[in-house]
Every structure is written in C-alpha cells, then in structure tokens.
Amino acid sequence: MPSTPVFLLALSAFLALGACWGRYFGGRAPGPFRSRSCQGRAWKRAFPHAGKAQIRRFLAMFAESFGLHPDQRLQFAPHDRILAVYRARYPCTEVPDALELETLTAEAERLYDVDLEDLWHDRLTLGELFAVCGQPRAGG
C-alpha cells in the first residue's frame, strides 16, 4: 500500500488534472453550436410576444441542464433539436453522459410544471419546449 503522502500527492494531481480538463473541455457548447453568433433575434422572431428575460431564463435552464456556461445559452436557436445538441455533446455512444436529459426533465418540471416525458419525441426542438413552458412557476 502506498504511503499516505504519496497517495495524497497522487490524489491532488488527479483532482487538479480533472479540474483543468473540466475547465478546458467542459462548459462549452458542443461542436456545431460553439461558433454561432447570438440567436436572440431568431428567438424574438419565433416568439415575438416573449420577453428577453423569459427567453433567457428558459435558455439558462437548458444550458445549466447540459452543464454549459450561462454565456453560451444564446448560441442555441428555437429550431435546434434537443437530441441533436445531446448527440453533438456525446457523439460516441460508449461514453457515459452526465444525465443532461434527466436534469432537463427535472428542471422543466420544477420551474415550469411541464412533464417533458409527455412531450418527448426524437425531433423535439427548443422552440417547441419553450412554447409549452410559457411563464415559470411563481416558486420556481
């Protein structure tokens, strides 16, 4: 069994490497969405009666569910399929995910009282989900 100082040093190095890996690779929008400009206009065109705060709150929920930095939320458009974002994040099916879809389901229920499982189909877009979500709950 390794001595305690060696074990602690190895553990510290592992945690530091993990933090660096997460900082560099985590929190960024996946591939095709990363280089996009702000999609705010697309959201306003699709939902002219929705306020900026309402759109941003919804997109913040989506970004947080997918472990993305809040600044990346407006890189997603109403026509983006949720499953396409997921597949872009996990192109290899052997890689375990971070429960993004489950987190999105729980957050949609908590914030908007929307059961995503009832709405789900493989081509579900962010715009379709936003249209159902409407205003957040008073306590959400």
PDB file of C-alpha atoms in Angstrom:
ATOM      1  CA  MET A   1       0.000   0.000   0.000  1.00  0.00           C
ATOM      2  CA  PRO A   2       1.437   3.413  -0.913  1.00  0.00           C
ATOM      3  CA  SER A   3       2.356   5.747   1.863  1.00  0.00           C
ATOM      4  CA  THR A   4      -0.107   8.447   2.804  1.00  0.00           C
ATOM      5  CA  PRO A   5       1.928  11.399   1.384  1.00  0.00           C
ATOM      6  CA  VAL A   6       2.350   9.636  -1.979  1.00  0.00           C
ATOM      7  CA  PHE A   7      -1.345   8.797  -2.075  1.00  0.00           C
ATOM      8  CA  LEU A   8      -2.328  12.381  -1.219  1.00  0.00           C
ATOM      9  CA  LEU A   9       0.048  13.751  -3.861  1.00  0.00           C
ATOM     10  CA  ALA A  10      -1.374  11.398  -6.497  1.00  0.00           C
ATOM     11  CA  LEU A  11      -4.929  12.263  -5.474  1.00  0.00           C
ATOM     12  CA  SER A  12      -4.162  16.001  -5.625  1.00  0.00           C
ATOM     13  CA  ALA A  13      -2.610  15.628  -9.077  1.00  0.00           C
ATOM     14  CA  PHE A  14      -5.627  13.648 -10.284  1.00  0.00           C
ATOM     15  CA  LEU A  15      -8.073  16.255  -8.972  1.00  0.00           C
ATOM     16  CA  ALA A  16      -6.048  19.114 -10.471  1.00  0.00           C
ATOM     17  CA  LEU A  17      -5.941  17.358 -13.835  1.00  0.00           C
ATOM     18  CA  GLY A  18      -9.691  16.748 -13.651  1.00  0.00           C
ATOM     19  CA  ALA A  19     -10.332  20.405 -12.842  1.00  0.00           C
ATOM     20  CA  CYS A  20      -8.167  21.538 -15.761  1.00  0.00           C
ATOM     21  CA  TRP A  21      -9.865  19.068 -18.095  1.00  0.00           C
ATOM     22  CA  GLY A  22     -13.311  20.264 -17.000  1.00  0.00           C
ATOM     23  CA  ARG A  23     -12.326  23.913 -17.281  1.00  0.00           C
ATOM     24  CA  TYR A  24     -10.969  23.475 -20.808  1.00  0.00           C
ATOM     25  CA  PHE A  25     -13.461  20.998 -22.262  1.00  0.00           C
ATOM     26  CA  GLY A  26     -16.494  21.427 -20.011  1.00  0.00           C
ATOM     27  CA  GLY A  27     -18.998  24.240 -20.125  1.00  0.00           C
ATOM     28  CA  ARG A  28     -18.608  24.904 -23.838  1.00  0.00           C
ATOM     29  CA  ALA A  29     -21.368  24.445 -26.354  1.00  0.00           C
ATOM     30  CA  PRO A  30     -20.837  21.313 -28.442  1.00  0.00           C
ATOM     31  CA  GLY A  31     -19.227  21.488 -31.892  1.00  0.00           C
ATOM     32  CA  PRO A  32     -21.681  22.989 -34.388  1.00  0.00           C
ATOM     33  CA  PHE A  33     -23.214  25.340 -31.810  1.00  0.00           C
ATOM     34  CA  ARG A  34     -19.947  26.703 -30.418  1.00  0.00           C
ATOM     35  CA  SER A  35     -19.094  29.133 -33.225  1.00  0.00           C
ATOM     36  CA  ARG A  36     -22.592  30.549 -33.631  1.00  0.00           C
ATOM     37  CA  SER A  37     -23.390  34.159 -33.052  1.00  0.00           C
ATOM     38  CA  CYS A  38     -26.175  35.200 -30.700  1.00  0.00           C
ATOM     39  CA  GLN A  39     -29.516  33.618 -31.642  1.00  0.00           C
ATOM     40  CA  GLY A  40     -31.589  36.191 -29.759  1.00  0.00           C
ATOM     41  CA  ARG A  41     -33.138  37.556 -32.956  1.00  0.00           C
ATOM     42  CA  ALA A  42     -34.229  34.078 -34.023  1.00  0.00           C
ATOM     43  CA  TRP A  43     -35.961  33.662 -30.654  1.00  0.00           C
ATOM     44  CA  LYS A  44     -37.692  37.053 -30.942  1.00  0.00           C
ATOM     45  CA  ARG A  45     -38.834  36.240 -34.499  1.00  0.00           C
ATOM     46  CA  ALA A  46     -40.188  32.864 -33.410  1.00  0.00           C
ATOM     47  CA  PHE A  47     -41.766  34.226 -30.205  1.00  0.00           C
ATOM     48  CA  PRO A  48     -42.449  37.948 -30.720  1.00  0.00           C
ATOM     49  CA  HIS A  49     -44.571  38.254 -27.568  1.00  0.00           C
ATOM     50  CA  ALA A  50     -41.984  36.654 -25.283  1.00  0.00           C
ATOM     51  CA  GLY A  51     -39.738  38.978 -23.337  1.00  0.00           C
ATOM     52  CA  LYS A  52     -35.956  38.786 -23.412  1.00  0.00           C
ATOM     53  CA  ALA A  53     -35.872  37.802 -19.743  1.00  0.00           C
ATOM     54  CA  GLN A  54     -38.340  34.962 -20.348  1.00  0.00           C
ATOM     55  CA  ILE A  55     -36.273  33.610 -23.255  1.00  0.00           C
ATOM     56  CA  ARG A  56     -33.009  33.933 -21.344  1.00  0.00           C
ATOM     57  CA  ARG A  57     -34.453  32.244 -18.259  1.00  0.00           C
ATOM     58  CA  PHE A  58     -35.594  29.294 -20.379  1.00  0.00           C
ATOM     59  CA  LEU A  59     -32.254  29.047 -22.183  1.00  0.00           C
ATOM     60  CA  ALA A  60     -30.410  29.310 -18.864  1.00  0.00           C
ATOM     61  CA  MET A  61     -32.367  26.265 -17.682  1.00  0.00           C
ATOM     62  CA  PHE A  62     -31.348  24.402 -20.829  1.00  0.00           C
ATOM     63  CA  ALA A  63     -27.689  25.462 -20.621  1.00  0.00           C
ATOM     64  CA  GLU A  64     -27.444  24.582 -16.937  1.00  0.00           C
ATOM     65  CA  SER A  65     -29.067  21.193 -17.557  1.00  0.00           C
ATOM     66  CA  PHE A  66     -26.378  20.478 -20.140  1.00  0.00           C
ATOM     67  CA  GLY A  67     -23.568  21.760 -17.932  1.00  0.00           C
ATOM     68  CA  LEU A  68     -22.861  24.726 -20.194  1.00  0.00           C
ATOM     69  CA  HIS A  69     -21.649  28.139 -19.154  1.00  0.00           C
ATOM     70  CA  PRO A  70     -24.558  30.626 -18.924  1.00  0.00           C
ATOM     71  CA  ASP A  71     -22.871  32.849 -21.517  1.00  0.00           C
ATOM     72  CA  GLN A  72     -23.434  30.086 -24.096  1.00  0.00           C
ATOM     73  CA  ARG A  73     -27.216  29.954 -23.753  1.00  0.00           C
ATOM     74  CA  LEU A  74     -27.979  32.287 -26.669  1.00  0.00           C
ATOM     75  CA  GLN A  75     -25.983  30.133 -29.090  1.00  0.00           C
ATOM     76  CA  PHE A  76     -28.999  27.845 -29.324  1.00  0.00           C
ATOM     77  CA  ALA A  77     -31.878  28.600 -31.697  1.00  0.00           C
ATOM     78  CA  PRO A  78     -35.575  27.709 -31.493  1.00  0.00           C
ATOM     79  CA  HIS A  79     -35.197  25.181 -34.332  1.00  0.00           C
ATOM     80  CA  ASP A  80     -32.367  23.274 -32.598  1.00  0.00           C
ATOM     81  CA  ARG A  81     -33.369  19.744 -31.712  1.00  0.00           C
ATOM     82  CA  ILE A  82     -32.624  18.854 -28.090  1.00  0.00           C
ATOM     83  CA  LEU A  83     -31.422  15.402 -29.088  1.00  0.00           C
ATOM     84  CA  ALA A  84     -29.089  16.933 -31.720  1.00  0.00           C
ATOM     85  CA  VAL A  85     -27.432  19.029 -29.006  1.00  0.00           C
ATOM     86  CA  TYR A  86     -27.127  15.909 -26.868  1.00  0.00           C
ATOM     87  CA  ARG A  87     -25.642  13.881 -29.753  1.00  0.00           C
ATOM     88  CA  ALA A  88     -23.183  16.677 -30.552  1.00  0.00           C
ATOM     89  CA  ARG A  89     -22.059  16.563 -26.939  1.00  0.00           C
ATOM     90  CA  TYR A  90     -21.847  12.746 -26.924  1.00  0.00           C
ATOM     91  CA  PRO A  91     -21.060  11.566 -30.468  1.00  0.00           C
ATOM     92  CA  CYS A  92     -19.702   8.271 -29.131  1.00  0.00           C
ATOM     93  CA  THR A  93     -22.424   6.148 -27.551  1.00  0.00           C
ATOM     94  CA  GLU A  94     -19.928   4.295 -25.345  1.00  0.00           C
ATOM     95  CA  VAL A  95     -19.172   7.453 -23.346  1.00  0.00           C
ATOM     96  CA  PRO A  96     -21.409   7.829 -20.276  1.00  0.00           C
ATOM     97  CA  ASP A  97     -23.348  11.071 -20.133  1.00  0.00           C
ATOM     98  CA  ALA A  98     -23.862  13.451 -17.223  1.00  0.00           C
ATOM     99  CA  LEU A  99     -27.648  12.910 -17.117  1.00  0.00           C
ATOM    100  CA  GLU A 100     -28.362  16.066 -19.105  1.00  0.00           C
ATOM    101  CA  LEU A 101     -31.738  14.911 -20.406  1.00  0.00           C
ATOM    102  CA  GLU A 102     -32.804  13.735 -16.968  1.00  0.00           C
ATOM    103  CA  THR A 103     -31.710  17.062 -15.489  1.00  0.00           C
ATOM    104  CA  LEU A 104     -33.613  18.970 -18.180  1.00  0.00           C
ATOM    105  CA  THR A 105     -36.704  16.883 -17.431  1.00  0.00           C
ATOM    106  CA  ALA A 106     -36.454  17.620 -13.708  1.00  0.00           C
ATOM    107  CA  GLU A 107     -35.831  21.341 -14.243  1.00  0.00           C
ATOM    108  CA  ALA A 108     -38.725  21.724 -16.709  1.00  0.00           C
ATOM    109  CA  GLU A 109     -40.978  20.115 -14.108  1.00  0.00           C
ATOM    110  CA  ARG A 110     -39.634  22.215 -11.243  1.00  0.00           C
ATOM    111  CA  LEU A 111     -39.551  25.591 -13.000  1.00  0.00           C
ATOM    112  CA  TYR A 112     -42.446  25.334 -15.463  1.00  0.00           C
ATOM    113  CA  ASP A 113     -44.576  22.404 -14.245  1.00  0.00           C
ATOM    114  CA  VAL A 114     -44.008  20.734 -17.628  1.00  0.00           C
ATOM    115  CA  ASP A 115     -43.632  16.967 -17.925  1.00  0.00           C
ATOM    116  CA  LEU A 116     -41.011  16.568 -20.637  1.00  0.00           C
ATOM    117  CA  GLU A 117     -41.647  12.834 -20.826  1.00  0.00           C
ATOM    118  CA  ASP A 118     -45.200  13.529 -22.059  1.00  0.00           C
ATOM    119  CA  LEU A 119     -43.893  15.864 -24.785  1.00  0.00           C
ATOM    120  CA  TRP A 120     -40.825  13.913 -25.808  1.00  0.00           C
ATOM    121  CA  HIS A 121     -40.144  12.824 -29.362  1.00  0.00           C
ATOM    122  CA  ASP A 122     -36.750  12.486 -31.011  1.00  0.00           C
ATOM    123  CA  ARG A 123     -37.165  15.681 -33.039  1.00  0.00           C
ATOM    124  CA  LEU A 124     -38.352  17.900 -30.157  1.00  0.00           C
ATOM    125  CA  THR A 125     -36.913  21.389 -30.592  1.00  0.00           C
ATOM    126  CA  LEU A 126     -36.044  24.015 -28.045  1.00  0.00           C
ATOM    127  CA  GLY A 127     -38.761  26.208 -29.567  1.00  0.00           C
ATOM    128  CA  GLU A 128     -41.411  23.527 -29.080  1.00  0.00           C
ATOM    129  CA  LEU A 129     -40.384  23.112 -25.462  1.00  0.00           C
ATOM    130  CA  PHE A 130     -40.306  26.883 -24.918  1.00  0.00           C
ATOM    131  CA  ALA A 131     -43.831  27.235 -26.358  1.00  0.00           C
ATOM    132  CA  VAL A 132     -45.127  24.749 -23.792  1.00  0.00           C
ATOM    133  CA  CYS A 133     -43.128  26.141 -20.887  1.00  0.00           C
ATOM    134  CA  GLY A 134     -44.520  29.669 -21.058  1.00  0.00           C
ATOM    135  CA  GLN A 135     -44.079  31.533 -17.792  1.00  0.00           C
ATOM    136  CA  PRO A 136     -42.123  29.985 -14.928  1.00  0.00           C
ATOM    137  CA  ARG A 137     -43.915  28.934 -11.756  1.00  0.00           C
ATOM    138  CA  ALA A 138     -44.207  31.543  -9.041  1.00  0.00           C
ATOM    139  CA  GLY A 139     -41.999  29.487  -6.698  1.00  0.00           C
ATOM    140  CA  GLY A 140     -39.600  28.249  -9.432  1.00  0.00           C
TER     141      GLY A 140
END
